[in-house]
Amino acid sequence: MRVDATDRHILRLLQEDADRSTADLAVSVGISPGACWRRIEKLESAGVITGHTVEIDPRALGFEIQVFLRITLDKTAPNAFDSFIRAARAIPNVQSIETLLGRVDIRMDVIARDLAHYQQIYQEQILALPNIADIEALMLVSELKNTEALAI
Amino acid sequence: MRVDATDRHILRLLQEDADRSTADLAVSVGISPGACWRRIEKLESAGVITGHTVEIDPRALGFEIQVFLRITLDKTAPNAFDSFIRAARAIPNVQSIETLLGRVDIRMDVIARDLAHYQQIYQEQILALPNIADIEALMLVSELKNTEALAI
DNA sequence: CTTGAAAAGCAGTGAAC
DNA sequence: GTTCACTGCTTTTCAAG
């Protein structure tokens, strides 16, 4: 779909404050509530708005450790990629998996309650994944900027 | 604050479907709408729920390229870290910045419209950042799992 | 101090223009 | 694209445990 200036305006406001009512939004954008509502619905059905998320502080739930894994796969094994991905997806403590173009193949985020818990996940679940050639782990110290908001 | 079993139940349902009404939620959890609303409010004010986000597909807005930068800082420069972070934060196309414990110092996500746009941002803004000793860039190919949901 | 019921206010929704 | 009316959710209040 075509995203015009009004849509961008709405998206920007939504990113700034997702809790804003459509009535509020409509006033800010300068259109009627009905029109605003219809635009948001269009953006949702067109897949521009992919979802609504509630952000929860991992620390409040006892997840103190976040580790980035950079994994290189064994290219000699057949179907190395597929079998690895399928197995990795099933690990609950793996928050995200991404394929990368560059010196490594896979990037994964792992959360754990503490270092002992992480060590257990690492040994029992991560190292059990098939076709791993090399792993590099980096621990998150602090998040200094996190803009979900796109530079619209 | 203490997060009990009912709170965890609510959080899990919220992560599954952020759009759910508190009335719906109350029925699922088995408490009254009033009580459910009070719990959510408590979780918000206690900082367990850190925010509500509208997820927008970067591609729909014309951001086709996402690059991970891993940056090592020049440790000989005084205040290398602070001046770097301050400058990096100001770049709109830098989505997130994180400090890491390991072989590199900083991890950054950069979004761009296309490769030419990325090249421009890289040369004009990223390389202009102070105290960089080394940069490694990895391009995102595909996102295979992205669970904002914590393993509650 | 916490819970549930009930009432009031207000936003979302859809029809009519 | 706008207005208007209605439905239903959110939010408050109040009484009881």
Short mmCIF file of C-alpha atoms (C1' of nucleotides) in Angstrom, two decimals:
data_model
loop_
_atom_site.label_atom_id
_atom_site.label_comp_id
_atom_site.label_asym_id
_atom_site.label_seq_id
_atom_site.Cartn_x
_atom_site.Cartn_y
_atom_site.Cartn_z
CA MET A 1 0.00 0.00 0.00
CA ARG A 2 0.93 3.62 -0.43
CA VAL A 3 1.89 5.32 2.84
CA ASP A 4 1.18 9.03 2.50
CA ALA A 5 2.07 12.01 4.66
CA THR A 6 -0.99 11.66 6.92
CA ASP A 7 -0.24 7.97 7.49
CA ARG A 8 3.34 8.82 8.42
CA HIS A 9 2.09 11.44 10.83
CA ILE A 10 -0.21 8.87 12.47
CA LEU A 11 2.59 6.28 12.64
CA ARG A 12 4.98 8.76 14.21
CA LEU A 13 2.46 9.68 16.90
CA LEU A 14 1.69 5.99 17.54
CA GLN A 15 5.38 5.26 18.03
CA GLU A 16 5.72 8.15 20.44
CA ASP A 17 2.75 7.07 22.52
CA ALA A 18 1.00 3.81 21.73
CA ASP A 19 -1.59 4.46 24.43
CA ARG A 20 -2.97 7.54 22.76
CA SER A 21 -6.65 7.28 21.91
CA THR A 22 -7.72 7.52 18.28
CA ALA A 23 -9.75 10.60 19.23
CA ASP A 24 -6.56 12.30 20.50
CA LEU A 25 -4.67 11.14 17.44
CA ALA A 26 -7.34 12.50 15.12
CA VAL A 27 -7.08 15.94 16.73
CA SER A 28 -3.27 15.95 16.39
CA VAL A 29 -3.40 14.94 12.75
CA GLY A 30 -6.31 17.24 11.97
CA ILE A 31 -8.81 14.68 10.70
CA SER A 32 -11.99 13.22 12.17
CA PRO A 33 -11.85 10.26 14.59
CA GLY A 34 -13.62 8.06 12.07
CA ALA A 35 -11.13 8.81 9.32
CA CYS A 36 -8.23 8.29 11.72
CA TRP A 37 -9.63 4.95 12.80
CA ARG A 38 -10.08 3.84 9.18
CA ARG A 39 -6.49 4.77 8.35
CA ILE A 40 -5.13 2.80 11.27
CA GLU A 41 -7.23 -0.18 10.23
CA LYS A 42 -5.86 0.09 6.68
CA LEU A 43 -2.27 0.29 7.98
CA GLU A 44 -2.88 -2.82 10.08
CA SER A 45 -4.47 -4.89 7.33
CA ALA A 46 -1.77 -3.80 4.87
CA GLY A 47 0.89 -5.09 7.27
CA VAL A 48 2.55 -1.72 7.88
CA ILE A 49 1.57 -1.98 11.54
CA THR A 50 2.69 -5.52 12.35
CA GLY A 51 1.47 -5.69 15.92
CA HIS A 52 1.16 -4.23 19.38
CA THR A 53 3.60 -5.22 22.08
CA VAL A 54 3.67 -4.83 25.83
CA GLU A 55 7.28 -4.31 26.91
CA ILE A 56 8.19 -6.09 30.11
CA ASP A 57 11.36 -5.48 32.07
CA PRO A 58 13.26 -8.81 32.03
CA ARG A 59 14.93 -7.91 35.33
CA ALA A 60 11.58 -7.57 37.09
CA LEU A 61 10.89 -11.18 36.17
CA GLY A 62 14.29 -12.33 37.31
CA PHE A 63 16.19 -12.41 34.01
CA GLU A 64 19.43 -10.64 34.87
CA ILE A 65 21.64 -11.99 32.11
CA GLN A 66 21.42 -11.31 28.39
CA VAL A 67 24.00 -12.84 26.07
CA PHE A 68 24.55 -12.36 22.34
CA LEU A 69 25.80 -15.42 20.56
CA ARG A 70 27.41 -15.24 17.15
CA ILE A 71 27.49 -18.63 15.59
CA THR A 72 29.35 -19.92 12.56
CA LEU A 73 27.93 -23.10 11.04
CA ASP A 74 29.78 -26.10 9.71
CA LYS A 75 29.36 -25.68 5.95
CA THR A 76 30.44 -29.24 5.19
CA ALA A 77 27.35 -30.77 6.83
CA PRO A 78 24.32 -31.25 4.55
CA ASN A 79 21.28 -29.10 5.46
CA ALA A 80 23.36 -27.57 8.25
CA PHE A 81 21.32 -24.40 8.22
CA ASP A 82 17.81 -25.87 8.33
CA SER A 83 18.42 -28.39 11.07
CA PHE A 84 20.21 -25.79 13.17
CA ILE A 85 17.42 -23.23 12.88
CA ARG A 86 14.72 -25.76 13.66
CA ALA A 87 16.49 -26.89 16.83
CA ALA A 88 17.43 -23.37 17.96
CA ARG A 89 13.86 -22.06 17.60
CA ALA A 90 12.66 -24.62 20.12
CA ILE A 91 14.82 -23.28 22.96
CA PRO A 92 12.60 -20.99 25.06
CA ASN A 93 15.45 -18.88 26.41
CA VAL A 94 16.54 -17.98 22.89
CA GLN A 95 14.76 -14.67 22.35
CA SER A 96 15.69 -13.98 18.76
CA ILE A 97 17.53 -15.59 15.88
CA GLU A 98 18.78 -13.73 12.82
CA THR A 99 20.66 -14.68 9.70
CA LEU A 100 23.55 -12.42 8.82
CA LEU A 101 25.65 -11.66 5.81
CA GLY A 102 29.27 -11.31 6.85
CA ARG A 103 31.88 -13.21 8.76
CA VAL A 104 29.37 -15.14 10.92
CA ASP A 105 26.13 -16.89 10.00
CA ILE A 106 23.74 -16.57 12.91
CA ARG A 107 23.08 -14.11 15.69
CA MET A 108 21.07 -15.20 18.73
CA ASP A 109 19.93 -13.48 21.92
CA VAL A 110 19.73 -15.63 25.04
CA ILE A 111 18.23 -14.60 28.39
CA ALA A 112 18.91 -16.29 31.71
CA ARG A 113 18.23 -15.73 35.38
CA ASP A 114 21.90 -15.64 36.39
CA LEU A 115 25.32 -16.81 35.26
CA ALA A 116 24.78 -20.32 36.59
CA HIS A 117 21.48 -20.56 34.74
CA TYR A 118 23.14 -19.26 31.56
CA GLN A 119 25.95 -21.77 31.90
CA GLN A 120 23.36 -24.54 32.18
CA ILE A 121 21.45 -23.38 29.09
CA TYR A 122 24.71 -22.98 27.20
CA GLN A 123 26.02 -26.45 27.99
CA GLU A 124 22.78 -28.40 27.80
CA GLN A 125 20.92 -26.64 25.00
CA ILE A 126 23.14 -24.34 22.94
CA LEU A 127 26.10 -26.70 22.61
CA ALA A 128 23.66 -29.51 21.77
CA LEU A 129 22.58 -27.66 18.60
CA PRO A 130 23.72 -29.39 15.41
CA ASN A 131 26.40 -28.25 12.96
CA ILE A 132 28.03 -25.53 15.04
CA ALA A 133 31.54 -24.71 13.87
CA ASP A 134 32.24 -21.78 16.18
CA ILE A 135 30.52 -19.71 18.87
CA GLU A 136 31.38 -16.29 20.18
CA ALA A 137 29.53 -14.96 23.23
CA LEU A 138 29.16 -11.33 24.27
CA MET A 139 27.36 -10.29 27.42
CA LEU A 140 25.09 -7.25 27.48
CA VAL A 141 26.27 -4.66 29.96
CA SER A 142 23.85 -1.81 29.29
CA GLU A 143 21.34 -0.65 26.75
CA LEU A 144 22.13 2.95 25.87
CA LYS A 145 19.60 3.61 23.13
CA ASN A 146 16.66 1.57 22.02
CA THR A 147 14.45 3.29 19.51
CA GLU A 148 11.73 1.08 18.26
CA ALA A 149 10.66 4.28 16.56
CA LEU A 150 11.79 4.42 12.95
CA ALA A 151 13.16 7.64 11.52
CA ILE A 152 9.91 8.38 9.69
CA MET B 1 7.56 -5.35 43.82
CA ARG B 2 6.62 -8.98 44.20
CA VAL B 3 5.29 -10.53 41.00
CA ASP B 4 2.97 -13.39 41.97
CA ALA B 5 1.35 -16.18 39.93
CA THR B 6 -1.69 -14.08 38.94
CA ASP B 7 0.57 -11.25 37.76
CA ARG B 8 2.59 -13.68 35.66
CA HIS B 9 -0.61 -15.03 34.16
CA ILE B 10 -1.69 -11.51 33.20
CA LEU B 11 1.74 -10.69 31.76
CA ARG B 12 1.76 -13.87 29.69
CA LEU B 13 -1.66 -13.08 28.22
CA LEU B 14 -0.61 -9.48 27.54
CA GLN B 15 2.45 -10.65 25.66
CA GLU B 16 0.37 -13.03 23.60
CA ASP B 17 -2.13 -10.37 22.65
CA ALA B 18 -1.50 -6.80 23.70
CA ASP B 19 -4.83 -5.70 22.21
CA ARG B 20 -6.90 -7.79 24.59
CA SER B 21 -9.30 -5.77 26.72
CA THR B 22 -8.91 -5.83 30.49
CA ALA B 23 -12.43 -7.25 30.67
CA ASP B 24 -11.35 -10.20 28.50
CA LEU B 25 -8.18 -10.58 30.51
CA ALA B 26 -10.10 -10.63 33.79
CA VAL B 27 -12.27 -13.49 32.52
CA SER B 28 -9.21 -15.51 31.40
CA VAL B 29 -7.44 -14.98 34.70
CA GLY B 30 -10.57 -15.57 36.73
CA ILE B 31 -10.71 -12.28 38.61
CA SER B 32 -12.99 -9.26 38.38
CA PRO B 33 -12.31 -6.54 35.78
CA GLY B 34 -11.63 -4.07 38.58
CA ALA B 35 -9.04 -6.28 40.22
CA CYS B 36 -7.40 -7.02 36.86
CA TRP B 37 -7.17 -3.34 36.06
CA ARG B 38 -5.64 -2.60 39.48
CA ARG B 39 -3.00 -5.28 38.95
CA ILE B 40 -2.01 -3.94 35.54
CA GLU B 41 -1.77 -0.44 36.95
CA LYS B 42 0.46 -1.73 39.75
CA LEU B 43 2.69 -3.58 37.26
CA GLU B 44 3.01 -0.39 35.22
CA SER B 45 3.83 1.89 38.13
CA ALA B 46 6.29 -0.65 39.53
CA GLY B 47 8.15 -0.65 36.20
CA VAL B 48 7.51 -4.31 35.39
CA ILE B 49 5.55 -3.21 32.32
CA THR B 50 7.90 -0.64 30.80
CA GLY B 51 5.76 0.48 27.90
CA HIS B 52 3.44 -0.22 25.02
CA THR B 53 4.82 -0.29 21.51
CA VAL B 54 3.30 -0.31 18.07
CA GLU B 55 5.45 -2.46 15.82
CA ILE B 56 5.90 -1.06 12.33
CA ASP B 57 7.37 -2.99 9.43
CA PRO B 58 10.52 -1.08 8.41
CA ARG B 59 10.18 -2.36 4.84
CA ALA B 60 6.73 -0.82 4.47
CA LEU B 61 8.31 2.55 5.17
CA GLY B 62 11.13 1.97 2.75
CA PHE B 63 13.88 0.79 5.10
CA GLU B 64 15.21 -2.26 3.28
CA ILE B 65 18.63 -2.46 4.87
CA GLN B 66 19.50 -3.30 8.46
CA VAL B 67 23.14 -3.51 9.48
CA PHE B 68 24.72 -4.57 12.76
CA LEU B 69 27.89 -2.74 13.62
CA ARG B 70 30.34 -4.04 16.19
CA ILE B 71 32.65 -1.32 17.23
CA THR B 72 35.87 -1.43 19.21
CA LEU B 73 36.89 1.85 20.79
CA ASP B 74 40.32 3.39 21.02
CA LYS B 75 41.18 2.87 24.68
CA THR B 76 44.07 5.32 24.63
CA ALA B 77 41.79 8.33 24.09
CA PRO B 78 40.51 10.02 27.27
CA ASN B 79 36.71 9.75 27.76
CA ALA B 80 36.55 7.70 24.56
CA PHE B 81 33.40 5.96 25.69
CA ASP B 82 31.33 8.97 26.76
CA SER B 83 32.04 11.13 23.75
CA PHE B 84 31.39 8.21 21.41
CA ILE B 85 28.03 7.36 22.98
CA ARG B 86 26.88 10.96 23.00
CA ALA B 87 27.64 11.37 19.31
CA ALA B 88 26.20 7.99 18.30
CA ARG B 89 22.90 8.61 20.07
CA ALA B 90 22.29 11.65 17.94
CA ILE B 91 22.27 9.73 14.65
CA PRO B 92 18.60 9.06 13.78
CA ASN B 93 19.32 5.97 11.70
CA VAL B 94 21.02 4.29 14.65
CA GLN B 95 18.20 2.26 16.15
CA SER B 96 19.91 0.84 19.20
CA ILE B 97 23.21 1.02 21.00
CA GLU B 98 24.41 -1.52 23.55
CA THR B 99 27.52 -1.96 25.63
CA LEU B 100 28.99 -5.45 25.60
CA LEU B 101 31.39 -7.45 27.68
CA GLY B 102 33.67 -9.42 25.42
CA ARG B 103 35.93 -8.88 22.48
CA VAL B 104 34.13 -5.76 21.21
CA ASP B 105 32.81 -2.72 23.05
CA ILE B 106 29.67 -1.52 21.31
CA ARG B 107 26.92 -3.02 19.24
CA MET B 108 24.74 -0.79 17.08
CA ASP B 109 21.80 -1.38 14.74
CA VAL B 110 21.56 0.90 11.73
CA ILE B 111 18.64 1.09 9.29
CA ALA B 112 18.79 2.55 5.79
CA ARG B 113 16.61 2.79 2.71
CA ASP B 114 19.06 0.96 0.43
CA LEU B 115 22.73 0.18 0.09
CA ALA B 116 23.55 3.60 -1.33
CA HIS B 117 21.77 5.24 1.60
CA TYR B 118 23.62 2.99 4.04
CA GLN B 119 26.93 3.80 2.41
CA GLN B 120 26.16 7.49 2.82
CA ILE B 121 25.24 7.12 6.50
CA TYR B 122 28.31 4.98 7.09
CA GLN B 123 30.76 7.40 5.50
CA GLU B 124 29.24 10.66 6.68
CA GLN B 125 27.95 9.78 10.14
CA ILE B 126 29.32 6.51 11.46
CA LEU B 127 32.94 7.04 10.41
CA ALA B 128 32.72 10.56 11.80
CA LEU B 129 32.15 9.21 15.32
CA PRO B 130 35.08 9.81 17.67
CA ASN B 131 37.53 7.25 19.05
CA ILE B 132 36.70 4.30 16.81
CA ALA B 133 39.48 1.73 16.68
CA ASP B 134 37.71 -0.90 14.59
CA ILE B 135 34.34 -1.56 12.96
CA GLU B 136 32.85 -4.80 11.77
CA ALA B 137 29.60 -4.74 9.80
CA LEU B 138 27.11 -7.56 9.37
CA MET B 139 24.01 -7.23 7.23
CA LEU B 140 20.70 -8.72 8.34
CA VAL B 141 19.41 -11.29 5.88
CA SER B 142 16.35 -12.61 7.69
CA GLU B 143 14.75 -12.62 11.10
CA LEU B 144 13.91 -16.21 11.99
CA LYS B 145 12.61 -15.80 15.51
CA ASN B 146 11.73 -12.71 17.43
CA THR B 147 10.07 -13.35 20.74
CA GLU B 148 9.52 -10.21 22.67
CA ALA B 149 7.68 -12.56 24.99
CA LEU B 150 9.80 -13.65 27.92
CA ALA B 151 9.77 -17.27 29.04
CA ILE B 152 7.49 -16.48 31.98
"C1'" DC C 1 -5.66 -3.43 52.73
"C1'" DT C 2 -7.69 -6.04 49.26
"C1'" DT C 3 -11.69 -7.70 46.44
"C1'" DG C 4 -16.01 -7.57 43.79
"C1'" DA C 5 -20.17 -5.35 42.18
"C1'" DA C 6 -22.22 -1.63 40.11
"C1'" DA C 7 -22.54 2.78 38.09
"C1'" DA C 8 -20.82 6.61 35.31
"C1'" DG C 9 -18.05 8.35 31.67
"C1'" DC C 10 -15.91 7.96 27.56
"C1'" DA C 11 -13.74 5.95 23.48
"C1'" DG C 12 -14.36 2.82 19.63
"C1'" DT C 13 -17.31 1.47 15.97
"C1'" DG C 14 -20.32 1.71 12.17
"C1'" DA C 15 -24.14 3.70 9.66
"C1'" DA C 16 -25.93 7.60 7.27
"C1'" DC C 17 -24.94 11.74 4.88
"C1'" DG D 1 -14.41 12.60 4.44
"C1'" DT D 2 -17.66 14.03 8.34
"C1'" DT D 3 -21.21 13.74 11.80
"C1'" DC D 4 -23.81 11.37 15.01
"C1'" DA D 5 -25.57 7.76 17.81
"C1'" DC D 6 -24.93 3.49 20.15
"C1'" DT D 7 -22.53 -0.17 22.12
"C1'" DG D 8 -19.30 -1.80 25.26
"C1'" DC D 9 -15.00 -1.13 27.71
"C1'" DT D 10 -12.51 1.39 31.11
"C1'" DT D 11 -12.31 3.57 35.36
"C1'" DT D 12 -14.15 5.06 39.66
"C1'" DT D 13 -16.68 4.51 43.70
"C1'" DC D 14 -18.48 2.10 47.46
"C1'" DA D 15 -19.50 -1.60 50.36
"C1'" DA D 16 -18.00 -6.07 52.26
"C1'" DG D 17 -14.50 -9.46 53.62
#
